[in-house]
Amino acid sequence: MHTRLSLGVAAVVLLATFAIATVALHLVKSNMRASVAAEELARVSAIADAIDQKFDSRRILLRTFGGSVQAQDFQADAALQAFLEKHVSLRQAFDNVAFLDMEGNLVANLNGAQAIGKVNVKDRPYFQQTVASRAGLVSEPYRNRLNGLAQVAITEPVLDQAGQVRFVISGAINLKDRNVLGTLTDIKLGKTGYLFVTTTDGVVVDHPRTSRILNQIQADGGGTPQILRALAGFQGSSEGVDEAGVPALYAFDRAESANWIVGALYPSREAFATVNAIERGAWVGALALALSAGALALAVARRQLRPLADLHRHMRFTQEASKAAPHDEVEMAQRSYARDEIGDLARTFDELMEQRRAVERSLAHSEAQVRVIADSIPAMVSHVDASLRYTFVNAHVRALHNNAPLVGRLMPDVRGPADFAVVEPHFMRALAGEQVIIEKSGDPELGIGDRTFKAHYIPDLDADGKVCGVFSMTFDITEEVKIRRALSEQETRLRDVTDSIPALVGYFDRQQNCLFANIRARQMAGLGEGVPLQGTTLRSALGRTIYSQLKPYLPVMFSGKKVRFPVRAPLHGRQGYFQVNLIPDKNLRGEVVGFYLMSFNITALKEAELRQAESELRLRAITDNMPALITYIDRDEKITFANATSREWLGLDPTQVLGRHVQEVSGREVYVSRQPMLARALAGERVEFEARMQRGGSERVTQVIYVPDVRTDGVTHGIFSLALDITALKVVEHKLIELARLDTLTGLPNRLAFNEYLPAAVLRSQLTGHAMALMFLDIDHFKAINDTMGHAVGDAVLTEYARRLQGCVRGTDMVARLAGDEFVLVLEGLSAPEAAAVVAEKVVDRVHTPPFVVDGQRVDVTTSIGIAFHRATGSSATAEELLARADVALYNAKAAGRDRFAFFMQSGGSHSSDSPTRLEY
């Protein structure tokens, strides 16, 4: 014991020392790492700023010199050469300054006239980009064709009086010039750390290994993950390894003027050499201190722990006595203990022994309670340890395995190879700390192959957060799965409702052109399923006879009211009766932009009304086969007739309904809501209304018709009630409203949606005080594309054109297709016309670059745009006027040569996008 105590003291001292040293060293290393990284990044940033300043000053110098050349307007190359040689001070900033004509030929040279006419740089990217953009730039690094030096060129264009490029000034700088990059070789990070510079494309500009200059940084193993990350845009410091696998600190910053990446590499062993030495010393000191403390503790413990030997003998005696002697005798022995420290310890030990026995009894009781709870849960509950050995199973698991002993056995042995192979990956995930939920079929070998189970695998974490096992709870969800399958089948059936409802459904615009029709409506109009509706009107679809009956109701419907009325028409050689519903379609301003037509065949109902005197059997045979709930209500509001539909809708057999009051069958809430309609019908008025019916957890939308039973004596004897299920029709009605505002080819809003949107946009502009612009666009020569390449290619061009338009505008802007190749853009929240011009220029460029490719064929597509700019104040233009102005501007853009945009001018003209003067607004 003395030895163990001494070793324990030494271990405690050692652990405490190591812990303190570890925390201190961690803080020191963290601070030093942050300090070194910050210093390294500061150096890199300073160098990047210095490069930016040097390039910016040289660009300003070259731009100033170009301005003086432009003012001189030299007509001869010899005079230009003489003028250049007078400015020898340019050599302080450049290794050479040269003038290049538009063919790339050297026409003047600061290093002398010997090379004039012998050098051509037309193929150099920096020359081509300067001519194309008419703006100066800093070139990518390149190798001089005459002297082989690595160089970079700063260019500036010299314009003539017409604003066209006449010359390109090229100022060449050698990359090893001490004024630009040469000082990098003098900067060292530690002994072996260094700085380097690359372009964003990975071309080395400067490097300690000169063989890498002008080569790709990835070549020769140089493309480390940190450098590749910097090429992707990262700026800052990070840790990694160099191409030799040595840990190092990296820092990166960008020189914005040349778009170069300045990087630094500092080996970690050099950066942290001091703290590593401190760490080694700390470990040696901690070990020496622990050994000294252990030796001292051994000497002290031998002297101080002698009384514990007596206490140890007493404890052994007490434990043996508690096993052999009765509990009361042990209690009596406690009274003879001496009243000193050892006696107190002995009494405390006896009390602890008694408490332990009490805890063991309590744990046994708690375990019994837990098992009762687990056995009562309607699930199979078990627990396995980290070795997949069962430590607990409830009664449901035991019953599944015929009450065989499972605790202590391995899961693969209990579940069998086939079933264990299914759950093993999920148990491994749970042992890794993840909570897993799976659905699986039962094991056929256990007789549950036809059942479906949901298993929850929950990691069992100890106090340290370590996974020491897995709890498993498995529920039988067979009935739930059956319900899900039934719901899925029902959803599939509902998809066919649109074409299966017993009604004619159509949608027409204000000009009575048909935009949608279901299968029954197509059959009535004589149109096949694939025949387009274009050219079909309300008159042509219904025929002259039905249209003449419907025409008087159109003004009422266009006033914004729903209209429902009967019509008569020949049906299979006899008179047919139809219930027609006209439902107006309104925009956000309440304007009727179209209407829905729904027609129900009520011939059977009419014939039933005309043949009331026929026998009950014949009436029931008719009504029981109708897709409606039909009842007869007498003057006392009692039901005297109900068809078979009451069994499906109300859950009541027709015989159970007869003689009962309406309130008793439908419930008080429904009765109170329908009582006014019942009173009107009993007064002799035909009443129609829509109602919702809740039954069995589902909702049904019905069209209810109360027809008064007025007989020859003029008295209303009762009410015929007809309830039609229009739930599916309501779904179709909602979908038709959405489809009517969408262009099916491009997926963009169509003319209907645009006509609703534009007036609202004009109103918003007036309310918010922000300007807006309306652009009218079409595809140049689109008819030629259709005629020469076919309509399939034309449709593909329209689709791609719409996609590019959407890519040029904000998510809040509207893009719509009006018809054919006509498109519109609505831009809101603008401050000036220039903002609309920027978007229009972007659209023109995006349309013809890159070229359209359809089925491997290149299609050259351009667009013309007319713009109507609308200020929020000082303008009272309407939506129609804006559209007319944009149309005029589009016409003028096409007249000016197409592939451009033009603004509508208040004087009636337009201003084209290619005018040499600045636009005035």
PDB file of N, CA, C and O in Angstrom, residues 776-778 780 863-868 883-915:
ATOM      1  N   PHE A 776     -39.479  45.773 -75.293  1.00  0.00           N
ATOM      2  CA  PHE A 776     -40.157  44.931 -76.274  1.00  0.00           C
ATOM      3  C   PHE A 776     -39.061  44.302 -77.145  1.00  0.00           C
ATOM      4  O   PHE A 776     -38.270  45.015 -77.757  1.00  0.00           O
ATOM      5  N   LEU A 777     -38.981  42.962 -77.166  1.00  0.00           N
ATOM      6  CA  LEU A 777     -37.908  42.267 -77.856  1.00  0.00           C
ATOM      7  C   LEU A 777     -38.484  41.273 -78.851  1.00  0.00           C
ATOM      8  O   LEU A 777     -39.573  40.708 -78.624  1.00  0.00           O
ATOM      9  N   ASP A 778     -37.760  41.051 -79.944  1.00  0.00           N
ATOM     10  CA  ASP A 778     -38.037  39.887 -80.785  1.00  0.00           C
ATOM     11  C   ASP A 778     -36.726  39.418 -81.402  1.00  0.00           C
ATOM     12  O   ASP A 778     -35.685  40.068 -81.301  1.00  0.00           O
ATOM     13  N   ASP A 780     -34.340  38.563 -84.434  1.00  0.00           N
ATOM     14  CA  ASP A 780     -34.148  39.034 -85.807  1.00  0.00           C
ATOM     15  C   ASP A 780     -34.220  37.852 -86.778  1.00  0.00           C
ATOM     16  O   ASP A 780     -33.574  36.819 -86.568  1.00  0.00           O
ATOM     17  N   THR A 863     -30.885  39.853 -81.615  1.00  0.00           N
ATOM     18  CA  THR A 863     -32.171  40.367 -81.134  1.00  0.00           C
ATOM     19  C   THR A 863     -32.187  41.881 -81.248  1.00  0.00           C
ATOM     20  O   THR A 863     -31.134  42.531 -81.221  1.00  0.00           O
ATOM     21  N   SER A 864     -33.385  42.415 -81.384  1.00  0.00           N
ATOM     22  CA  SER A 864     -33.602  43.852 -81.392  1.00  0.00           C
ATOM     23  C   SER A 864     -34.527  44.194 -80.236  1.00  0.00           C
ATOM     24  O   SER A 864     -35.434  43.429 -79.902  1.00  0.00           O
ATOM     25  N   ILE A 865     -34.280  45.377 -79.632  1.00  0.00           N
ATOM     26  CA  ILE A 865     -34.994  45.727 -78.405  1.00  0.00           C
ATOM     27  C   ILE A 865     -35.493  47.158 -78.518  1.00  0.00           C
ATOM     28  O   ILE A 865     -34.753  48.060 -78.914  1.00  0.00           O
ATOM     29  N   GLY A 866     -36.747  47.346 -78.159  1.00  0.00           N
ATOM     30  CA  GLY A 866     -37.307  48.687 -78.027  1.00  0.00           C
ATOM     31  C   GLY A 866     -37.605  48.964 -76.572  1.00  0.00           C
ATOM     32  O   GLY A 866     -38.199  48.133 -75.885  1.00  0.00           O
ATOM     33  N   ILE A 867     -37.170  50.156 -76.051  1.00  0.00           N
ATOM     34  CA  ILE A 867     -37.262  50.451 -74.628  1.00  0.00           C
ATOM     35  C   ILE A 867     -38.149  51.677 -74.440  1.00  0.00           C
ATOM     36  O   ILE A 867     -37.926  52.724 -75.056  1.00  0.00           O
ATOM     37  N   ALA A 868     -39.126  51.526 -73.550  1.00  0.00           N
ATOM     38  CA  ALA A 868     -39.955  52.658 -73.124  1.00  0.00           C
ATOM     39  C   ALA A 868     -39.645  52.924 -71.664  1.00  0.00           C
ATOM     40  O   ALA A 868     -39.945  52.092 -70.806  1.00  0.00           O
ATOM     41  N   LEU A 883     -46.556  50.063 -73.697  1.00  0.00           N
ATOM     42  CA  LEU A 883     -46.334  48.965 -74.627  1.00  0.00           C
ATOM     43  C   LEU A 883     -46.263  49.490 -76.059  1.00  0.00           C
ATOM     44  O   LEU A 883     -45.435  49.035 -76.863  1.00  0.00           O
ATOM     45  N   ALA A 884     -47.099  50.471 -76.405  1.00  0.00           N
ATOM     46  CA  ALA A 884     -47.072  51.052 -77.752  1.00  0.00           C
ATOM     47  C   ALA A 884     -45.750  51.780 -77.995  1.00  0.00           C
ATOM     48  O   ALA A 884     -45.158  51.700 -79.079  1.00  0.00           O
ATOM     49  N   ARG A 885     -45.249  52.488 -76.987  1.00  0.00           N
ATOM     50  CA  ARG A 885     -43.970  53.187 -77.142  1.00  0.00           C
ATOM     51  C   ARG A 885     -42.823  52.189 -77.341  1.00  0.00           C
ATOM     52  O   ARG A 885     -41.934  52.412 -78.172  1.00  0.00           O
ATOM     53  N   ALA A 886     -42.826  51.127 -76.549  1.00  0.00           N
ATOM     54  CA  ALA A 886     -41.772  50.124 -76.708  1.00  0.00           C
ATOM     55  C   ALA A 886     -41.840  49.481 -78.092  1.00  0.00           C
ATOM     56  O   ALA A 886     -40.808  49.151 -78.693  1.00  0.00           O
ATOM     57  N   ASP A 887     -43.055  49.288 -78.618  1.00  0.00           N
ATOM     58  CA  ASP A 887     -43.216  48.719 -79.960  1.00  0.00           C
ATOM     59  C   ASP A 887     -42.622  49.655 -81.012  1.00  0.00           C
ATOM     60  O   ASP A 887     -41.954  49.235 -81.947  1.00  0.00           O
ATOM     61  N   VAL A 888     -42.865  50.984 -80.871  1.00  0.00           N
ATOM     62  CA  VAL A 888     -42.307  51.965 -81.821  1.00  0.00           C
ATOM     63  C   VAL A 888     -40.780  51.944 -81.748  1.00  0.00           C
ATOM     64  O   VAL A 888     -40.087  51.960 -82.772  1.00  0.00           O
ATOM     65  N   ALA A 889     -40.238  51.885 -80.510  1.00  0.00           N
ATOM     66  CA  ALA A 889     -38.783  51.857 -80.361  1.00  0.00           C
ATOM     67  C   ALA A 889     -38.198  50.591 -80.979  1.00  0.00           C
ATOM     68  O   ALA A 889     -37.120  50.615 -81.587  1.00  0.00           O
ATOM     69  N   LEU A 890     -38.901  49.453 -80.860  1.00  0.00           N
ATOM     70  CA  LEU A 890     -38.431  48.212 -81.476  1.00  0.00           C
ATOM     71  C   LEU A 890     -38.403  48.356 -83.001  1.00  0.00           C
ATOM     72  O   LEU A 890     -37.459  47.904 -83.661  1.00  0.00           O
ATOM     73  N   TYR A 891     -39.439  48.957 -83.557  1.00  0.00           N
ATOM     74  CA  TYR A 891     -39.475  49.156 -85.013  1.00  0.00           C
ATOM     75  C   TYR A 891     -38.275  49.987 -85.460  1.00  0.00           C
ATOM     76  O   TYR A 891     -37.622  49.692 -86.465  1.00  0.00           O
ATOM     77  N   ASN A 892     -37.955  51.044 -84.719  1.00  0.00           N
ATOM     78  CA  ASN A 892     -36.824  51.894 -85.098  1.00  0.00           C
ATOM     79  C   ASN A 892     -35.493  51.170 -84.938  1.00  0.00           C
ATOM     80  O   ASN A 892     -34.550  51.392 -85.703  1.00  0.00           O
ATOM     81  N   ALA A 893     -35.374  50.296 -83.903  1.00  0.00           N
ATOM     82  CA  ALA A 893     -34.139  49.521 -83.738  1.00  0.00           C
ATOM     83  C   ALA A 893     -33.933  48.588 -84.925  1.00  0.00           C
ATOM     84  O   ALA A 893     -32.806  48.402 -85.404  1.00  0.00           O
ATOM     85  N   LYS A 894     -35.021  47.994 -85.425  1.00  0.00           N
ATOM     86  CA  LYS A 894     -34.893  47.120 -86.588  1.00  0.00           C
ATOM     87  C   LYS A 894     -34.558  47.946 -87.833  1.00  0.00           C
ATOM     88  O   LYS A 894     -33.767  47.523 -88.691  1.00  0.00           O
ATOM     89  N   ALA A 895     -35.168  49.107 -87.936  1.00  0.00           N
ATOM     90  CA  ALA A 895     -34.890  49.949 -89.107  1.00  0.00           C
ATOM     91  C   ALA A 895     -33.440  50.420 -89.116  1.00  0.00           C
ATOM     92  O   ALA A 895     -32.858  50.678 -90.178  1.00  0.00           O
ATOM     93  N   ALA A 896     -32.829  50.526 -87.930  1.00  0.00           N
ATOM     94  CA  ALA A 896     -31.434  50.977 -87.839  1.00  0.00           C
ATOM     95  C   ALA A 896     -30.443  49.858 -88.110  1.00  0.00           C
ATOM     96  O   ALA A 896     -29.239  50.075 -88.052  1.00  0.00           O
ATOM     97  N   GLY A 897     -30.910  48.663 -88.377  1.00  0.00           N
ATOM     98  CA  GLY A 897     -29.993  47.580 -88.749  1.00  0.00           C
ATOM     99  C   GLY A 897     -30.070  46.338 -87.893  1.00  0.00           C
ATOM    100  O   GLY A 897     -29.287  45.409 -88.071  1.00  0.00           O
ATOM    101  N   ARG A 898     -30.965  46.274 -86.907  1.00  0.00           N
ATOM    102  CA  ARG A 898     -31.147  45.123 -86.019  1.00  0.00           C
ATOM    103  C   ARG A 898     -29.907  44.887 -85.127  1.00  0.00           C
ATOM    104  O   ARG A 898     -28.931  45.600 -85.213  1.00  0.00           O
ATOM    105  N   ASP A 899     -30.000  43.869 -84.256  1.00  0.00           N
ATOM    106  CA  ASP A 899     -28.922  43.510 -83.318  1.00  0.00           C
ATOM    107  C   ASP A 899     -28.531  44.721 -82.472  1.00  0.00           C
ATOM    108  O   ASP A 899     -27.355  45.022 -82.297  1.00  0.00           O
ATOM    109  N   ARG A 900     -29.500  45.429 -81.946  1.00  0.00           N
ATOM    110  CA  ARG A 900     -29.248  46.619 -81.153  1.00  0.00           C
ATOM    111  C   ARG A 900     -30.516  46.950 -80.365  1.00  0.00           C
ATOM    112  O   ARG A 900     -31.538  46.298 -80.501  1.00  0.00           O
ATOM    113  N   PHE A 901     -30.416  48.019 -79.552  1.00  0.00           N
ATOM    114  CA  PHE A 901     -31.599  48.465 -78.824  1.00  0.00           C
ATOM    115  C   PHE A 901     -31.797  49.952 -79.068  1.00  0.00           C
ATOM    116  O   PHE A 901     -30.866  50.665 -79.445  1.00  0.00           O
ATOM    117  N   ALA A 902     -33.015  50.416 -78.867  1.00  0.00           N
ATOM    118  CA  ALA A 902     -33.335  51.822 -79.072  1.00  0.00           C
ATOM    119  C   ALA A 902     -34.345  52.252 -78.030  1.00  0.00           C
ATOM    120  O   ALA A 902     -35.199  51.478 -77.617  1.00  0.00           O
ATOM    121  N   PHE A 903     -34.207  53.512 -77.569  1.00  0.00           N
ATOM    122  CA  PHE A 903     -35.136  54.098 -76.621  1.00  0.00           C
ATOM    123  C   PHE A 903     -36.231  54.861 -77.358  1.00  0.00           C
ATOM    124  O   PHE A 903     -35.977  55.465 -78.410  1.00  0.00           O
ATOM    125  N   PHE A 904     -37.423  54.863 -76.812  1.00  0.00           N
ATOM    126  CA  PHE A 904     -38.509  55.679 -77.334  1.00  0.00           C
ATOM    127  C   PHE A 904     -38.286  57.116 -76.896  1.00  0.00           C
ATOM    128  O   PHE A 904     -38.042  57.395 -75.713  1.00  0.00           O
ATOM    129  N   MET A 905     -38.289  58.023 -77.853  1.00  0.00           N
ATOM    130  CA  MET A 905     -38.111  59.444 -77.556  1.00  0.00           C
ATOM    131  C   MET A 905     -39.488  60.113 -77.542  1.00  0.00           C
ATOM    132  O   MET A 905     -40.374  59.764 -78.338  1.00  0.00           O
ATOM    133  N   GLN A 906     -39.661  61.106 -76.651  1.00  0.00           N
ATOM    134  CA  GLN A 906     -40.973  61.723 -76.454  1.00  0.00           C
ATOM    135  C   GLN A 906     -41.481  62.389 -77.720  1.00  0.00           C
ATOM    136  O   GLN A 906     -42.671  62.503 -77.959  1.00  0.00           O
ATOM    137  N   SER A 907     -40.517  62.789 -78.612  1.00  0.00           N
ATOM    138  CA  SER A 907     -40.922  63.449 -79.845  1.00  0.00           C
ATOM    139  C   SER A 907     -41.524  62.486 -80.848  1.00  0.00           C
ATOM    140  O   SER A 907     -42.024  62.885 -81.887  1.00  0.00           O
ATOM    141  N   GLY A 908     -41.425  61.213 -80.537  1.00  0.00           N
ATOM    142  CA  GLY A 908     -42.017  60.213 -81.427  1.00  0.00           C
ATOM    143  C   GLY A 908     -40.968  59.342 -82.070  1.00  0.00           C
ATOM    144  O   GLY A 908     -41.280  58.343 -82.674  1.00  0.00           O
ATOM    145  N   GLY A 909     -39.686  59.673 -81.929  1.00  0.00           N
ATOM    146  CA  GLY A 909     -38.631  58.863 -82.514  1.00  0.00           C
ATOM    147  C   GLY A 909     -38.021  57.963 -81.472  1.00  0.00           C
ATOM    148  O   GLY A 909     -38.589  57.685 -80.442  1.00  0.00           O
ATOM    149  N   SER A 910     -36.843  57.480 -81.766  1.00  0.00           N
ATOM    150  CA  SER A 910     -36.132  56.634 -80.813  1.00  0.00           C
ATOM    151  C   SER A 910     -34.659  56.895 -80.970  1.00  0.00           C
ATOM    152  O   SER A 910     -34.205  57.433 -81.967  1.00  0.00           O
ATOM    153  N   HIS A 911     -33.909  56.513 -79.955  1.00  0.00           N
ATOM    154  CA  HIS A 911     -32.466  56.710 -79.975  1.00  0.00           C
ATOM    155  C   HIS A 911     -31.796  55.347 -80.007  1.00  0.00           C
ATOM    156  O   HIS A 911     -31.992  54.553 -79.111  1.00  0.00           O
ATOM    157  N   SER A 912     -31.010  55.072 -81.027  1.00  0.00           N
ATOM    158  CA  SER A 912     -30.395  53.747 -81.213  1.00  0.00           C
ATOM    159  C   SER A 912     -29.186  53.601 -80.294  1.00  0.00           C
ATOM    160  O   SER A 912     -28.547  54.579 -79.905  1.00  0.00           O
ATOM    161  N   SER A 913     -28.853  52.344 -80.014  1.00  0.00           N
ATOM    162  CA  SER A 913     -27.755  52.054 -79.101  1.00  0.00           C
ATOM    163  C   SER A 913     -26.396  52.267 -79.709  1.00  0.00           C
ATOM    164  O   SER A 913     -25.404  52.311 -79.001  1.00  0.00           O
ATOM    165  N   ASP A 914     -26.261  52.388 -81.041  1.00  0.00           N
ATOM    166  CA  ASP A 914     -24.936  52.517 -81.644  1.00  0.00           C
ATOM    167  C   ASP A 914     -24.640  53.943 -82.062  1.00  0.00           C
ATOM    168  O   ASP A 914     -23.773  54.216 -82.872  1.00  0.00           O
ATOM    169  N   SER A 915     -25.374  54.926 -81.544  1.00  0.00           N
ATOM    170  CA  SER A 915     -25.125  56.327 -81.893  1.00  0.00           C
ATOM    171  C   SER A 915     -23.784  56.753 -81.340  1.00  0.00           C
ATOM    172  O   SER A 915     -23.429  56.412 -80.206  1.00  0.00           O
TER     173      SER A 915
END
